[in-house]
Amino acid sequence: METILITVNGQPVEVPVGFTLLEALRHHGIELPTLCHDERLTPYGGCRMCVVARRDGRPGLVPACSTPVLPGMKIDTEAPEVHEARRRQLQLILLNHRMECPVCERTGDCRLQDLVFEYGGDEGQLPFALVRRPRDEASPLIVRDPEKCILCAKCVRLCDEVQGVAAIGVVGRGLEARVATWLDGPLECEFCGQCVDACPVAALAIPQFASELPAWQRTAVTTTCSYCSCGCELTVAGDGTRPAGVSAAPASRPNHGKLCAKGRFGWDVLRHRDRLTQPLVRQGGRLAEASWDEALAAVASGFAAARERGEVIAAVGSTRLTTEDAYLLQRFVRETLGSPHVSAGIDPGVEALVAGMGEALGVPRSTATIADLATADAVLVLRADPGRTHPLVKTELVTAARRGAKVLLAHPFAGTLSTLAAQHLPLAPAGEEALLSSLLAELLRRRGGAGDAVERLDGYAAWRAGLDGYRTGLAAALTGVAPDEVGRLADRLEAAASLVVTVATGRGIPGRVVGVARRAVELLAVLGLLGRPGSGVLVLGERANTQGVVLAGLDPRLGVGGGSAPAPGWTAAETVRRAAAGEVGTLYVLGQDLLGAWPAGIGACRAVEHARFVVVQDPFLTDTGRAADVVLPVRCLVERDGSLIGADGVRRPLRPALTPPVPLPGDGEVVREIAVRLGAPLPDSAEVEAELARACESPERVRVLRLTPPSPLEAPPSAGGVCLDLGPQLFHSGSTTLRSAALLGLSAPETVLLAPEDARRLGIERGDTVRASAGGREVLLRAEVNDRIRPGTAMALWGGDGSGAGRLVTDPARPLAAEIGRRS
Amino acid sequence: MSTGNELARVAAAETGTGKPEDAVAPETLALIDTYLRDHPGGTERLIPVLHRVQEELGYLPFPVIKAIAERLGISPIQAYGVVSFYHFFTTTPRGRYQLKVCMGTACFVRNANSVLESVHETIGLEVGGVTKDRLFSLEQVRCLGACGLAPAMMVNNEVYGYLTRAGVRKLLQGLRAKARTPHPGGEGGNG
């Protein structure tokens, strides 16, 4: 880093070129007061608290936040005139600030209060009448108190620069200036709550976190968000009984202080009425509360009996389990119960990692990280609008697009990325693999081959032959993307020095995720970017620990660390199928609602019915739990201890930040206890940790590449000319969030988006109730007409699991062939 | 409509096929689109296009601000932030004849107040007001740069100087008489 010399308070200081004075000083640990500065934002120079005096012949005070360092600069940060300027500035700020520190909810946690305490400014108030403005309680979850606002505009700038939403702005001028929404309506935004975190005073607040306890008596625990796989670091403030604030520090990684609505507001689920506090054991046909001792004894004797009878025992876990619990579960099932049939549930994210990345590269991991989005030249976004599925990824794309990176979106609906995308390919649902195949065919044609490294590989000829089917633009008819659009996409990819391909996964996203992951790896290989730092494929799991449970060996095909399994067993789908056929005697289901999540039926009903003994372990009483023989309640989300591995492969600590309604064990503790009762205790935590530390080590670099021929061309199904695609909603991702009253308050009714021409043809207008039916089931949805959705596709925005249009899903790999019509 | 609802935002902001009261007259949209087509560029065109539209409509209705914002890829509140910052832009209808009475130092000492009073006596307007027939609107401004003509007033783009009470009365009565002829649209209240 090139540096220059400046003088600060008489001392020579070496600082990097291109820094602002404030950055340079903070780089050296010299603190300056600020109210409007945020390292994530463009310098604003609004509050004038960071003024310093120049001592190099130039007169006056300069704001350090927006003054670049220059060679030979001499400044004084603590001169009397500097302090006086800060005091006067505070005096001016306080002029129009409703000052009521003793009763203010932010007292003790207020930047303005701190600065007034340090510099003064509250003495001898200037004669001036406060501009009165009422408290604004019209929005859900967030209240605004404009009389407290000091117009630092951090909320406004974060909403625009970081979040890419710009739901609020500064309007008016002088004393009339205020932060406002469009037409002064309620907030219509993503409810990420970044504005509240950024507010230095009490102008923005979250009433659900209001606490009687003063700031300095609250506790704070930093943990990892356990909703999606972004792995955001979050801090929960507590007053002993409930959360008194959920925030993220600007220094948090990978989220840089960002959270989404789920991570900030979704914790009321922990006190949901479905929450189990006591084990349940079936007695005389009914589930009745039992003591832990009775319940564990029932489970142990049930498992022991099954083992003695030689029945098949199978366990279906979840990608929500912590890495440690997943490790214990697979060891318990494989060693204690002696069954190879252990899986993490029916989760497309696991498939993408195990069968996609694992098959192609030999390691079931993503090869790119969320941090790579900050430097990538181009990002190809596949299978979903990350603005809905992985909010942190969307904010990274906002930043990437603004620095000039090309965001390339292939999706039926541009959604939240519509203003960012350099290119939007209106893809038919589940057309991603066909698009990648035709893209590969195009690149091969242009380059006359795939390059030596790829051509030397086994199976090249078959792979090449498979791609030939995509040559002529035949794919265009099926993907809905014109050949010249594919050509333009190829141009952009060839021009990119680094490329990240994001592959979102989730039950609501139809398509062959395995094929998409493999083709994405091959695309990078053909572009010569495979294994290059800053380029790679980023598989985004729907659940928090998709990557972690895979590395912990919770998969019938894998051992710990991602090697092959000691003895291959059945995947979750296979387990359910076999159980439905009566081949499974005992079923152990953890953190997974096979019945509730698949109401259209994958045979789970029959599976649970046919199994002689069913044990369900879950924080909530689910449909599967209601049908079980024993139900064991456990801790949930951030009540747990352990670790999660995010989509980026980084293992992050999960610390108990909130407490369950009654003391409850974690999943692993329950598994351990059952193992003890079966006479085969599981290894202690130190041994588990040693093995996991080895398993989670990141491989140095990609060494192998295996080519697999692309799937044959296949037309998406459609009924009545419209193909129903499920688009995950921003505020929901399944059974957990659907129990949050806070998030339910934000979410839309079950809605289906239709292109104007489709709506006209079907005689549907905005706001109509429409009927979507498939396989003899039907759901009612509210119609929205949207001209950014691809004609021929209807997108049902869906809350996850068995809600809304999810009730129609029977095969997650395929878009739904649903019939849509007006409710007559 | 449910508040803060993602779909409402998607539907209203992303399609522009919002509520009926959001409708902007096709000719206004054409005006905006023509201007933006003739002046390629980015968001720096916000102020010029606002100028152009206000010149035509006499003011900037909120749905028009929203339409402009959507076309420039910014949010409506950002565009309104600019509109509300500049005194020149207005979101309330102005008269066909916009009276701007100079209250700069020179005019002030030469009794600009009498000009305001005379306007009030003749057509009953207060500063910031618009006549019911939307023929006149009245504002005061800082300095027109016509100090030699003090006290001065602008009517649309023309400056009138050395104003007396009687002169103001005569001028306004003349304009009112002239307005009997049908006028060519402009302040027509499209949304």
CSV table of N, CA and C in Angstrom, one decimal, chain A residues 118-167:
chain,number,residue,atom,x,y,z
A,118,GLU,N,-19.5,14.8,26.4
A,118,GLU,CA,-18.1,15.1,26.3
A,118,GLU,C,-17.8,16.5,25.9
A,119,TYR,N,-18.6,17.1,25.0
A,119,TYR,CA,-18.3,18.4,24.5
A,119,TYR,C,-19.2,19.5,25.1
A,120,GLY,N,-20.3,19.2,25.7
A,120,GLY,CA,-21.2,20.2,26.1
A,120,GLY,C,-22.1,20.6,25.0
A,121,GLY,N,-22.9,21.7,25.2
A,121,GLY,CA,-23.8,22.2,24.1
A,121,GLY,C,-25.2,22.2,24.6
A,122,ASP,N,-25.5,21.6,25.7
A,122,ASP,CA,-26.8,21.6,26.2
A,122,ASP,C,-27.1,22.7,27.2
A,123,GLU,N,-26.0,23.4,27.6
A,123,GLU,CA,-26.1,24.6,28.5
A,123,GLU,C,-26.5,25.8,27.7
A,124,GLY,N,-27.3,26.7,28.3
A,124,GLY,CA,-27.7,27.9,27.7
A,124,GLY,C,-28.3,27.7,26.3
A,125,GLN,N,-29.5,27.0,26.3
A,125,GLN,CA,-30.2,26.8,25.1
A,125,GLN,C,-30.5,28.1,24.4
A,126,LEU,N,-30.4,28.1,23.0
A,126,LEU,CA,-30.8,29.3,22.3
A,126,LEU,C,-32.3,29.3,22.3
A,127,PRO,N,-32.8,30.6,22.2
A,127,PRO,CA,-34.3,30.7,22.2
A,127,PRO,C,-34.9,30.2,20.9
A,128,PHE,N,-35.6,29.1,20.9
A,128,PHE,CA,-36.1,28.6,19.7
A,128,PHE,C,-37.2,27.6,20.0
A,129,ALA,N,-38.2,27.6,19.2
A,129,ALA,CA,-39.3,26.7,19.5
A,129,ALA,C,-39.1,25.4,18.6
A,130,LEU,N,-39.2,24.3,19.3
A,130,LEU,CA,-39.0,23.0,18.5
A,130,LEU,C,-40.1,22.9,17.5
A,131,VAL,N,-39.7,22.4,16.3
A,131,VAL,CA,-40.7,22.2,15.2
A,131,VAL,C,-41.4,20.9,15.6
A,132,ARG,N,-42.7,21.0,15.8
A,132,ARG,CA,-43.5,19.9,16.3
A,132,ARG,C,-43.8,18.9,15.2
A,133,ARG,N,-43.6,17.7,15.4
A,133,ARG,CA,-44.0,16.6,14.4
A,133,ARG,C,-44.4,15.4,15.2
A,134,PRO,N,-45.5,14.9,14.9
A,134,PRO,CA,-46.0,13.7,15.7
A,134,PRO,C,-45.2,12.5,15.4
A,135,ARG,N,-45.2,11.6,16.4
A,135,ARG,CA,-44.6,10.3,16.3
A,135,ARG,C,-45.4,9.5,15.3
A,136,ASP,N,-44.6,8.8,14.4
A,136,ASP,CA,-45.3,8.1,13.3
A,136,ASP,C,-45.3,6.6,13.7
A,137,GLU,N,-46.5,6.1,13.9
A,137,GLU,CA,-46.7,4.7,14.3
A,137,GLU,C,-47.5,4.0,13.2
A,138,ALA,N,-47.5,4.5,12.0
A,138,ALA,CA,-48.3,3.9,10.9
A,138,ALA,C,-47.7,2.7,10.3
A,139,SER,N,-46.4,2.5,10.5
A,139,SER,CA,-45.7,1.3,9.9
A,139,SER,C,-45.7,0.1,10.8
A,140,PRO,N,-45.7,-1.1,10.3
A,140,PRO,CA,-45.5,-2.2,11.1
A,140,PRO,C,-44.1,-2.3,11.7
A,141,LEU,N,-43.9,-2.7,12.9
A,141,LEU,CA,-42.6,-3.0,13.5
A,141,LEU,C,-41.7,-1.9,13.8
A,142,ILE,N,-41.7,-0.8,13.0
A,142,ILE,CA,-40.8,0.3,13.2
A,142,ILE,C,-41.6,1.6,13.5
A,143,VAL,N,-41.2,2.3,14.6
A,143,VAL,CA,-41.8,3.6,14.8
A,143,VAL,C,-40.8,4.7,14.6
A,144,ARG,N,-41.3,5.9,14.1
A,144,ARG,CA,-40.4,7.0,13.9
A,144,ARG,C,-40.8,8.2,14.7
A,145,ASP,N,-39.8,8.8,15.3
A,145,ASP,CA,-40.1,10.0,16.2
A,145,ASP,C,-39.3,11.1,15.6
A,146,PRO,N,-39.9,11.9,14.7
A,146,PRO,CA,-39.2,12.9,13.9
A,146,PRO,C,-38.6,14.0,14.8
A,147,GLU,N,-39.2,14.2,16.0
A,147,GLU,CA,-38.7,15.3,16.8
A,147,GLU,C,-37.4,15.0,17.4
A,148,LYS,N,-37.0,13.7,17.4
A,148,LYS,CA,-35.7,13.3,17.9
A,148,LYS,C,-34.7,13.3,16.8
A,149,CYS,N,-35.1,13.3,15.6
A,149,CYS,CA,-34.2,13.1,14.4
A,149,CYS,C,-33.3,14.3,14.3
A,150,ILE,N,-32.0,14.0,14.1
A,150,ILE,CA,-31.0,15.0,13.9
A,150,ILE,C,-30.5,15.1,12.5
A,151,LEU,N,-31.2,14.5,11.6
A,151,LEU,CA,-30.9,14.6,10.1
A,151,LEU,C,-29.5,14.2,9.7
A,152,CYS,N,-29.0,13.2,10.4
A,152,CYS,CA,-27.7,12.6,10.0
A,152,CYS,C,-27.9,11.9,8.7
A,153,ALA,N,-29.1,11.5,8.4
A,153,ALA,CA,-29.5,10.8,7.1
A,153,ALA,C,-28.8,9.4,6.9
A,154,LYS,N,-28.3,8.9,8.0
A,154,LYS,CA,-27.7,7.5,7.9
A,154,LYS,C,-28.8,6.5,7.5
A,155,CYS,N,-30.0,6.6,8.0
A,155,CYS,CA,-31.0,5.7,7.6
A,155,CYS,C,-31.3,5.8,6.1
A,156,VAL,N,-31.4,7.0,5.7
A,156,VAL,CA,-31.7,7.3,4.3
A,156,VAL,C,-30.7,6.7,3.4
A,157,ARG,N,-29.4,7.0,3.8
A,157,ARG,CA,-28.3,6.5,2.9
A,157,ARG,C,-28.1,5.0,2.9
A,158,LEU,N,-28.3,4.4,4.1
A,158,LEU,CA,-28.2,3.0,4.2
A,158,LEU,C,-29.3,2.3,3.3
A,159,CYS,N,-30.5,2.8,3.4
A,159,CYS,CA,-31.6,2.3,2.7
A,159,CYS,C,-31.3,2.3,1.2
A,160,ASP,N,-30.6,3.3,0.7
A,160,ASP,CA,-30.3,3.5,-0.7
A,160,ASP,C,-29.0,2.7,-1.0
A,161,GLU,N,-27.9,3.2,-0.4
A,161,GLU,CA,-26.6,2.7,-0.8
A,161,GLU,C,-26.3,1.2,-0.5
A,162,VAL,N,-26.8,0.8,0.7
A,162,VAL,CA,-26.5,-0.6,1.1
A,162,VAL,C,-27.6,-1.5,0.7
A,163,GLN,N,-28.9,-1.1,1.0
A,163,GLN,CA,-30.0,-2.0,0.9
A,163,GLN,C,-30.6,-1.9,-0.5
A,164,GLY,N,-30.3,-0.8,-1.2
A,164,GLY,CA,-30.8,-0.7,-2.6
A,164,GLY,C,-32.3,-0.5,-2.7
A,165,VAL,N,-32.9,0.0,-1.6
A,165,VAL,CA,-34.4,0.1,-1.6
A,165,VAL,C,-34.8,1.6,-1.7
A,166,ALA,N,-34.2,2.5,-0.9
A,166,ALA,CA,-34.5,3.9,-0.9
A,166,ALA,C,-36.0,4.1,-0.7
A,167,ALA,N,-36.5,3.5,0.4
A,167,ALA,CA,-37.9,3.7,0.8
A,167,ALA,C,-38.1,5.1,1.5
